[in-house]
Short mmCIF file of C-alpha atoms in Angstrom, two decimals:
data_model
loop_
_atom_site.label_atom_id
_atom_site.label_comp_id
_atom_site.label_asym_id
_atom_site.label_seq_id
_atom_site.Cartn_x
_atom_site.Cartn_y
_atom_site.Cartn_z
CA MET E 1018 -0.24 0.20 0.27
CA GLU E 1019 0.96 3.36 -1.07
CA ARG E 1020 2.08 5.68 2.69
CA THR E 1021 1.20 8.62 2.79
CA ILE E 1022 3.28 10.95 4.98
CA LEU E 1023 2.18 14.48 6.28
CA HIS E 1024 4.61 17.37 7.16
CA CYS E 1025 3.63 19.98 9.72
CA ASP E 1026 5.55 23.00 9.87
CA MET E 1027 4.29 25.78 11.87
CA ASN E 1028 4.70 29.33 10.08
CA HIS E 1029 6.88 31.69 11.46
CA PHE E 1030 6.70 29.18 14.38
CA TYR E 1031 8.88 31.30 17.41
CA ALA E 1032 7.61 34.30 16.14
CA ALA E 1033 3.73 34.02 16.00
CA VAL E 1034 4.46 32.51 18.81
CA GLU E 1035 5.58 36.22 19.96
CA CYS E 1036 3.16 37.86 19.00
CA LEU E 1037 0.60 35.85 20.64
CA TYR E 1038 1.62 36.91 24.01
CA GLU E 1039 1.78 40.33 22.95
CA PRO E 1040 -0.83 41.45 20.01
CA LYS E 1041 0.48 44.79 19.25
CA LEU E 1042 2.98 43.03 16.97
CA GLN E 1043 0.33 41.44 15.41
CA GLY E 1044 1.26 42.59 11.43
CA LYS E 1045 4.42 44.21 11.78
CA PRO E 1046 7.73 43.04 11.08
CA VAL E 1047 9.09 41.01 14.19
CA ALA E 1048 11.77 39.62 14.92
CA VAL E 1049 13.04 37.26 17.21
CA LEU E 1050 16.67 38.00 17.97
CA GLY E 1051 19.42 35.91 20.42
CA ASN E 1052 21.37 38.01 23.10
CA PRO E 1053 23.73 40.22 20.84
CA GLU E 1054 25.91 40.91 23.98
CA LEU E 1055 26.94 37.50 24.60
CA ARG E 1056 27.34 37.49 19.99
CA HIS E 1057 24.62 35.40 19.45
CA GLY E 1058 22.47 38.63 17.61
CA ILE E 1059 21.64 36.41 15.02
CA VAL E 1060 17.56 36.86 13.60
CA LEU E 1061 16.20 32.90 14.76
CA ALA E 1062 12.38 34.06 13.57
CA LYS E 1063 11.17 36.75 11.56
CA SER E 1064 6.76 37.09 10.91
CA ASP E 1065 5.51 37.42 7.51
CA ALA E 1066 5.75 40.74 7.68
CA ALA E 1067 9.60 40.97 8.49
CA LYS E 1068 10.12 38.34 5.44
CA ARG E 1069 8.45 40.29 2.86
CA CYS E 1070 10.95 42.74 3.73
CA GLY E 1071 13.76 39.83 2.92
CA VAL E 1072 14.97 39.49 6.49
CA LYS E 1073 16.28 35.45 6.53
CA THR E 1074 16.52 33.66 10.02
CA GLY E 1075 20.63 34.27 11.06
CA ASP E 1076 20.50 37.74 9.39
CA THR E 1077 22.38 39.52 11.87
CA MET E 1078 21.10 42.40 14.21
CA TRP E 1079 22.51 45.23 11.44
CA MET E 1080 21.88 42.81 8.28
CA ALA E 1081 18.38 43.20 9.24
CA ARG E 1082 17.62 46.55 10.49
CA GLN E 1083 19.29 47.79 7.48
CA LYS E 1084 16.58 45.67 5.27
CA CYS E 1085 13.64 47.10 7.48
CA PRO E 1086 14.52 50.13 9.64
CA GLU E 1087 11.08 50.00 11.08
CA ILE E 1088 12.04 46.15 12.56
CA LEU E 1089 11.14 45.23 16.19
CA PHE E 1090 12.73 42.84 17.95
CA VAL E 1091 12.24 41.11 20.37
CA PRO E 1092 13.86 37.94 22.67
CA PRO E 1093 13.96 34.54 22.95
CA HIS E 1094 10.84 32.22 25.22
CA PHE E 1095 11.95 28.99 24.68
CA GLU E 1096 9.81 27.70 27.30
CA ARG E 1097 6.81 29.09 25.68
CA TYR E 1098 7.64 27.37 22.58
CA LEU E 1099 8.51 23.72 24.25
CA GLU E 1100 4.73 24.90 24.99
CA TYR E 1101 2.94 25.78 21.34
CA SER E 1102 5.16 22.33 20.40
CA LYS E 1103 3.62 19.92 22.92
CA LEU E 1104 0.11 21.65 22.63
CA ALA E 1105 0.73 21.48 18.49
CA GLN E 1106 2.12 17.87 19.30
CA GLU E 1107 -1.07 16.78 21.21
CA ILE E 1108 -3.24 17.50 18.06
CA TYR E 1109 -1.00 15.12 15.64
CA TYR E 1110 -1.84 12.23 18.35
CA THR E 1111 -6.27 12.48 17.88
CA TYR E 1112 -5.19 11.47 13.98
CA THR E 1113 -2.14 8.81 14.09
CA ASP E 1114 0.40 7.55 17.07
CA ARG E 1115 3.07 7.43 14.22
CA VAL E 1116 4.37 11.19 15.07
CA GLU E 1117 7.56 12.63 14.22
CA PRO E 1118 9.30 15.60 15.28
CA PHE E 1119 11.66 17.11 13.61
CA GLY E 1120 12.89 20.51 15.60
CA LEU E 1121 9.94 22.80 17.47
CA ASP E 1122 7.95 23.18 15.14
CA GLU E 1123 8.10 20.20 12.48
CA CYS E 1124 6.32 17.18 12.66
CA TRP E 1125 5.68 13.96 10.59
CA LEU E 1126 3.08 11.94 11.12
CA ASP E 1127 2.01 8.51 9.01
CA VAL E 1128 -1.76 8.48 8.46
CA THR E 1129 -2.02 5.76 5.98
CA ASP E 1130 -5.05 4.17 5.24
CA GLY E 1131 -5.55 3.24 1.79
CA HIS E 1132 -7.78 6.03 0.52
CA PRO E 1133 -6.47 8.51 -2.38
CA ASP E 1134 -7.73 11.98 -0.52
CA THR E 1135 -6.84 10.88 3.13
CA GLY E 1136 -4.19 12.82 3.30
CA ARG E 1137 -5.30 16.61 1.97
CA ARG E 1138 -8.66 16.57 3.87
CA ILE E 1139 -6.69 15.30 6.99
CA ALA E 1140 -3.77 18.14 6.32
CA ASP E 1141 -7.02 20.91 5.58
CA THR E 1142 -8.16 19.84 8.98
CA LEU E 1143 -5.30 20.05 11.13
CA ARG E 1144 -4.49 23.45 9.45
CA ARG E 1145 -7.79 25.03 10.63
CA ARG E 1146 -7.74 22.97 14.80
CA ILE E 1147 -3.27 24.07 14.48
CA PHE E 1148 -5.70 27.78 13.90
CA GLU E 1149 -8.29 27.27 15.84
CA GLU E 1150 -7.12 26.24 18.83
CA LEU E 1151 -3.67 27.60 19.21
CA GLY E 1152 -3.70 30.92 16.58
CA VAL E 1153 -0.45 29.85 14.84
CA THR E 1154 -0.92 28.91 11.30
CA VAL E 1155 0.82 25.92 9.51
CA SER E 1156 1.88 24.79 6.28
CA VAL E 1157 1.41 21.15 5.28
CA GLY E 1158 2.87 18.79 2.79
CA VAL E 1159 1.77 15.62 1.53
CA SER E 1160 3.50 13.09 -0.13
CA PHE E 1161 4.24 8.83 -0.35
CA ASN E 1162 7.43 9.60 1.52
CA LYS E 1163 9.08 11.67 4.31
CA ILE E 1164 11.57 13.66 1.94
CA PHE E 1165 8.66 14.71 -0.23
CA ALA E 1166 6.16 16.04 2.59
CA LYS E 1167 9.24 18.03 4.20
CA LEU E 1168 9.51 19.67 0.88
CA GLY E 1169 6.21 19.97 0.27
CA SER E 1170 5.69 21.72 2.88
CA ASP E 1171 8.40 24.54 1.65
CA LEU E 1172 6.90 24.98 -1.25
CA LYS E 1173 3.90 26.73 -0.41
CA LYS E 1174 3.98 29.40 2.74
CA PRO E 1175 2.30 30.50 4.88
CA ASP E 1176 -1.02 28.11 5.78
CA ALA E 1177 -1.08 25.81 2.27
CA THR E 1178 -1.25 21.79 1.87
CA THR E 1179 0.82 21.06 -1.09
CA CYS E 1180 0.51 17.45 -2.39
CA ILE E 1181 3.30 15.25 -3.94
CA PRO E 1182 1.51 12.74 -5.63
CA ALA E 1183 4.00 9.52 -6.80
CA ASP E 1184 2.49 9.96 -10.26
CA SER E 1185 3.44 13.37 -11.03
CA PHE E 1186 6.26 13.92 -8.29
CA ARG E 1187 8.55 13.90 -11.34
CA ASP E 1188 6.57 17.02 -13.04
CA ILE E 1189 6.81 18.65 -9.39
CA ILE E 1190 10.19 17.91 -7.51
CA TRP E 1191 13.11 18.06 -10.31
CA PRO E 1192 12.66 21.66 -12.08
CA LEU E 1193 13.82 23.07 -8.32
CA ALA E 1194 17.08 23.74 -7.02
CA ALA E 1195 18.47 21.02 -5.39
CA LYS E 1196 19.39 23.05 -2.48
CA GLU E 1197 15.51 22.44 -1.73
CA LEU E 1198 16.29 18.64 -1.10
CA LEU E 1199 16.47 18.09 2.43
CA PHE E 1200 20.59 17.50 3.38
CA VAL E 1201 21.67 19.16 0.48
CA GLY E 1202 23.56 22.20 2.59
CA PRO E 1203 25.45 25.30 1.47
CA ALA E 1204 28.73 22.83 1.14
CA THR E 1205 27.51 19.96 -1.23
CA ASN E 1206 25.11 22.38 -3.22
CA ARG E 1207 28.14 24.43 -4.42
CA LYS E 1208 30.47 20.52 -5.01
CA LEU E 1209 27.25 19.77 -7.01
CA ALA E 1210 27.05 23.32 -9.02
CA ARG E 1211 30.71 22.86 -9.63
CA ASN E 1212 29.52 19.28 -11.22
CA GLY E 1213 27.51 20.40 -13.35
CA ILE E 1214 24.29 19.41 -11.12
CA PHE E 1215 21.99 22.55 -10.10
CA THR E 1216 18.17 20.92 -10.60
CA ILE E 1217 16.84 18.00 -7.88
CA GLY E 1218 16.06 16.34 -11.53
CA GLU E 1219 19.88 16.81 -12.85
CA LEU E 1220 20.54 15.30 -9.30
CA ALA E 1221 18.21 12.39 -9.67
CA CYS E 1222 19.96 11.42 -12.92
CA ALA E 1223 23.39 11.35 -12.40
CA GLN E 1224 25.74 8.00 -11.80
CA PRO E 1225 24.70 7.37 -8.42
CA VAL E 1226 28.55 5.86 -8.23
CA PHE E 1227 29.28 9.00 -9.84
CA LEU E 1228 27.65 10.73 -6.43
CA ARG E 1229 29.47 8.19 -3.85
CA ASN E 1230 32.86 9.17 -5.17
CA LEU E 1231 31.89 13.23 -4.80
CA LEU E 1232 29.83 12.86 -1.98
CA GLY E 1233 30.61 9.87 0.01
CA LYS E 1234 27.44 7.29 0.86
CA PRO E 1235 25.62 10.04 1.62
CA GLY E 1236 26.17 10.62 -2.74
CA GLU E 1237 23.89 7.28 -2.92
CA THR E 1238 21.42 8.71 -0.18
CA LEU E 1239 20.59 11.40 -2.28
CA TRP E 1240 20.42 10.12 -5.26
CA GLN E 1241 17.44 7.87 -3.63
CA PHE E 1242 15.22 11.06 -2.21
CA ALA E 1243 15.57 12.56 -5.20
CA ASN E 1244 13.90 9.66 -7.46
CA GLY E 1245 11.65 9.41 -4.53
CA LEU E 1246 12.79 5.94 -3.09
CA ASP E 1247 12.62 7.61 0.07
CA ARG E 1248 11.43 4.03 2.48
CA ALA E 1249 12.37 5.75 5.87
CA PRO E 1250 9.02 4.97 8.35
CA VAL E 1251 7.88 7.69 10.33
CA ALA E 1252 8.49 6.44 13.90
CA ARG E 1253 5.83 5.93 16.40
CA TYR E 1254 4.89 7.48 19.53
CA GLY E 1255 7.23 6.78 22.40
CA GLU E 1256 9.51 4.61 20.04
CA SER E 1257 13.60 6.57 20.39
CA GLN E 1258 15.76 7.06 17.75
CA PRO E 1259 19.01 5.96 17.80
CA ILE E 1260 21.23 8.59 19.03
CA LYS E 1261 24.38 9.11 16.99
CA SER E 1262 26.01 11.93 17.96
CA ILE E 1263 26.26 13.69 21.21
CA GLY E 1264 27.71 17.30 20.69
CA ASN E 1265 27.47 21.06 22.02
CA SER E 1266 28.61 24.42 20.56
CA THR E 1267 29.05 27.83 21.48
CA THR E 1268 29.99 31.44 20.62
CA THR E 1269 31.82 32.98 22.72
CA PRO E 1270 30.76 36.51 24.11
CA ARG E 1271 34.57 37.74 22.93
CA ASP E 1272 37.08 36.23 20.69
CA LEU E 1273 39.15 33.25 21.62
CA LEU E 1274 42.89 35.17 21.36
CA THR E 1275 44.71 32.88 23.69
CA GLU E 1276 45.96 29.57 24.25
CA THR E 1277 43.85 29.11 27.95
CA ASP E 1278 40.71 30.87 26.11
CA ARG E 1279 40.91 28.10 23.78
CA LYS E 1280 41.35 25.57 26.88
CA VAL E 1281 38.77 27.37 28.76
CA THR E 1282 36.03 27.29 26.14
CA LEU E 1283 37.00 24.06 24.76
CA TYR E 1284 36.89 22.23 28.49
CA ALA E 1285 33.62 23.79 29.10
CA LEU E 1286 32.09 22.15 25.86
CA CYS E 1287 34.08 18.68 26.66
CA GLU E 1288 32.57 18.85 30.23
CA SER E 1289 29.48 19.09 28.80
CA VAL E 1290 29.37 15.88 26.82
CA ALA E 1291 31.43 14.08 28.53
CA GLY E 1292 28.33 14.42 31.07
CA ARG E 1293 25.36 13.44 28.41
CA LEU E 1294 27.56 10.42 27.60
CA ARG E 1295 27.54 8.99 30.64
CA ALA E 1296 24.62 10.20 31.55
CA GLN E 1297 23.40 8.14 28.70
CA GLY E 1298 25.40 5.26 29.08
CA PHE E 1299 27.88 6.31 25.86
CA CYS E 1300 31.53 6.10 24.87
CA CYS E 1301 32.58 7.42 21.70
CA ARG E 1302 35.29 6.49 19.23
CA THR E 1303 35.65 9.82 17.23
CA VAL E 1304 36.31 13.28 18.05
CA GLN E 1305 34.95 15.65 16.10
CA ILE E 1306 35.53 20.19 16.00
CA GLY E 1307 33.82 22.87 14.12
CA VAL E 1308 35.50 26.42 13.99
CA ARG E 1309 34.75 29.85 12.88
CA ASP E 1310 36.77 32.92 13.22
CA ASN E 1311 35.66 36.29 13.26
CA GLN E 1312 35.06 36.56 10.07
CA LEU E 1313 32.97 33.95 9.45
CA ASN E 1314 35.00 31.10 7.45
CA THR E 1315 34.46 27.86 8.99
CA PHE E 1316 36.26 24.12 9.46
CA GLU E 1317 35.72 20.78 11.43
CA ARG E 1318 38.32 18.43 11.36
CA GLN E 1319 38.09 15.37 13.30
CA THR E 1320 40.09 12.05 15.21
CA ARG E 1321 39.93 8.84 15.80
CA LEU E 1322 40.10 8.24 19.56
CA GLU E 1323 42.58 5.25 20.13
CA PHE E 1324 40.84 3.95 22.83
CA PRO E 1325 36.78 4.72 23.56
CA ALA E 1326 35.82 6.97 26.25
CA ARG E 1327 33.29 9.08 27.67
CA SER E 1328 35.57 11.43 29.81
CA ALA E 1329 36.06 15.31 29.34
CA LYS E 1330 39.87 14.44 29.68
CA ALA E 1331 39.57 12.31 26.96
CA LEU E 1332 37.61 14.48 24.35
CA PHE E 1333 39.27 17.58 25.42
CA GLU E 1334 43.04 15.82 25.14
CA ALA E 1335 41.67 14.75 21.40
CA ALA E 1336 39.92 18.03 20.47
CA PHE E 1337 42.71 20.91 22.16
CA GLU E 1338 45.23 18.32 19.94
CA LEU E 1339 43.13 18.66 16.39
CA LEU E 1340 42.72 22.72 17.46
CA GLU E 1341 45.78 23.52 17.70
CA SER E 1342 47.00 22.21 14.67
CA SER E 1343 44.92 23.45 12.52
CA LEU E 1344 44.07 27.09 13.93
CA PRO E 1345 43.23 29.86 11.96
CA SER E 1346 45.49 32.42 11.42
CA ARG E 1347 42.04 35.09 12.90
CA PRO E 1348 40.97 34.79 16.56
CA ILE E 1349 37.84 32.31 16.91
CA ARG E 1350 34.41 33.32 17.69
CA THR E 1351 32.55 29.92 17.88
CA LEU E 1352 33.72 26.67 19.05
CA HIS E 1353 31.93 23.17 18.83
CA LEU E 1354 32.95 19.61 19.84
CA ARG E 1355 30.46 16.53 18.94
CA ALA E 1356 31.12 13.05 20.13
CA CYS E 1357 30.79 10.54 17.11
CA ASP E 1358 30.78 7.21 16.78
CA LEU E 1359 28.74 5.83 19.40
CA PHE E 1360 28.18 2.45 21.52
CA LEU E 1361 26.13 1.43 24.67
CA GLN E 1362 28.91 0.61 27.11
CA SER E 1363 28.91 -2.24 28.74
CA GLY E 1364 30.41 -3.16 32.31
CA GLY E 1365 33.90 -3.72 33.09
CA GLN E 1366 34.40 -2.81 29.05
CA LEU E 1367 37.49 -1.16 29.68
CA SER E 1368 38.60 -2.60 32.93
CA CYS E 1369 39.58 -6.35 31.40
CA LEU E 1370 41.51 -3.70 28.70
CA SER E 1371 43.29 -2.59 31.62
CA SER E 1372 45.77 -5.31 32.83
CA LEU E 1373 47.24 -4.72 29.10
CA PHE E 1374 47.21 -1.25 28.25
CA PHE E 1375 48.44 1.77 31.17
CA GLU E 1376 46.79 3.86 28.88
CA ALA E 1377 43.37 2.54 29.58
CA ALA E 1378 43.79 1.68 33.15
CA GLN E 1379 44.46 5.73 32.74
CA ILE E 1380 41.18 6.55 30.85
CA GLU E 1381 39.37 4.02 33.56
CA LYS E 1382 40.28 6.13 36.27
CA TRP E 1383 39.20 8.78 34.92
CA GLU E 1384 35.65 8.41 34.00
CA ARG E 1385 35.40 7.27 37.83
CA ILE E 1386 36.60 10.41 39.40
CA GLU E 1387 34.31 11.99 36.95
CA GLU E 1388 31.54 9.76 37.14
CA THR E 1389 31.58 10.66 41.66
CA VAL E 1390 31.80 14.96 40.43
CA ASP E 1391 28.54 13.29 38.52
CA THR E 1392 26.90 12.27 41.93
CA LEU E 1393 27.61 15.22 44.25
CA CYS E 1394 26.56 17.30 41.06
CA ASN E 1395 23.74 15.52 40.75
CA ARG E 1396 23.14 16.14 44.14
CA PHE E 1397 24.64 19.35 45.62
CA GLY E 1398 23.54 21.16 42.64
CA ALA E 1399 25.56 21.73 39.42
CA GLY E 1400 28.66 23.45 40.07
CA THR E 1401 29.41 22.02 43.10
CA VAL E 1402 32.36 21.00 41.99
CA ARG E 1403 34.45 22.05 38.62
CA ARG E 1404 37.91 22.20 37.11
CA GLY E 1405 40.37 25.04 38.45
CA ILE E 1406 41.18 25.67 34.26
CA LEU E 1407 37.19 27.04 34.29
CA LEU E 1408 37.65 29.33 37.14
CA CYS E 1409 39.66 31.73 34.92
CA ASP E 1410 37.33 33.27 32.37
CA PRO E 1411 33.78 32.18 33.97
CA ALA E 1412 32.28 34.32 31.06
CA LEU E 1413 34.25 31.69 28.29
CA SER E 1414 33.19 28.44 30.70
CA ASP E 1415 29.38 30.18 31.08
CA LEU E 1416 27.50 27.59 28.08
CA SER E 1417 24.05 28.94 29.00
CA GLY E 1418 23.77 32.56 28.95
CA PRO E 1419 20.56 34.27 29.50
CA GLY E 1420 18.67 34.80 26.46
CA THR E 1421 20.51 32.34 24.01
CA LEU E 1422 20.12 29.38 22.35
CA PRO E 1423 19.43 26.20 23.99
CA HIS E 1424 23.14 24.80 21.73
CA ALA E 1425 23.38 21.51 23.49
CA TYR E 1426 22.16 18.66 20.79
CA CYS E 1427 21.73 14.97 19.80
CA ASP E 1428 22.36 13.33 16.76
CA VAL E 1429 19.57 10.45 15.53
CA ARG E 1430 19.38 11.72 11.94
#
């Protein structure tokens, strides 16, 4: 049976919620802005009126004001967005138990029942209910797989239903730019363009072997997506997806100029990531860093660990060596750290190595120390025990400044 998949995307979500709390903002150009004092002053969301002026998500404050001099900036309130996200999901659950969130404002729904008009009918009903019950609008894509349903919700906004049937998806999808396909980011799009691939249709007609050579394994995946071969299921409510990586990032309140600056910031990230690795019972085999300098040039590096680890010390030693070996010429503005190649640690996994390898014994020792710190902090409060280096500059070691975007994430894609 051909599936019926919906992708619901609440329009201008953060800005729409802010306008509900401040009715005087309704109809005006509004942008939800991170904290400029902590250098998170970029547009996180914008209203439809701001969008018509050319304001984009990711614009800096001055760019947004240049495009729209009368724009109004408001700080983010993530507790409000979480609440509205949960309310929307409760509405989705009245139609199906296969509801898979994709961020706070997006969800896939599998409403397959064999009737060809089911998708459009439910989509139109959902749009009406979300507006009447929550006061925000939603765009819905309807298709036979998740990728095209997501693409459909992006094609027509705001407050619209877009259907992409299996028998005519080529006519609708293939003329679109390749960057419109999910997971084709700017770097991938540039690489495709350099090789004469500008549209989804040209991507679909390329040889899979060529795309694999060009992009690695993701190249074949994108070829399958372009040809409508996505078969990924919509997760059932309550199902957990396997976590592929755990990471954290920060844009620092000032540029990182010295080795101590870099150590403090990187150790704070390692503490955050390692704590979540231990909390979820994971070890990692690979550490990845991402760096952005004060001219917004970005690069990533990764290294394979000699022994699997989940201690901040082990992550830091690998990450700091990576950072120092490829240090940019300009001061650093943003750092991110990601623990990859995760696996669940079984009891005694490192103990069996410790009799053979001194390094493994040291790793196990530090893990026990950090687990003890976890216990103390859980009992007496976060920050009860801290590394001395993090006290060198409390501003750099604080990853949760007021009014800033929560940077920690788990990658399940």
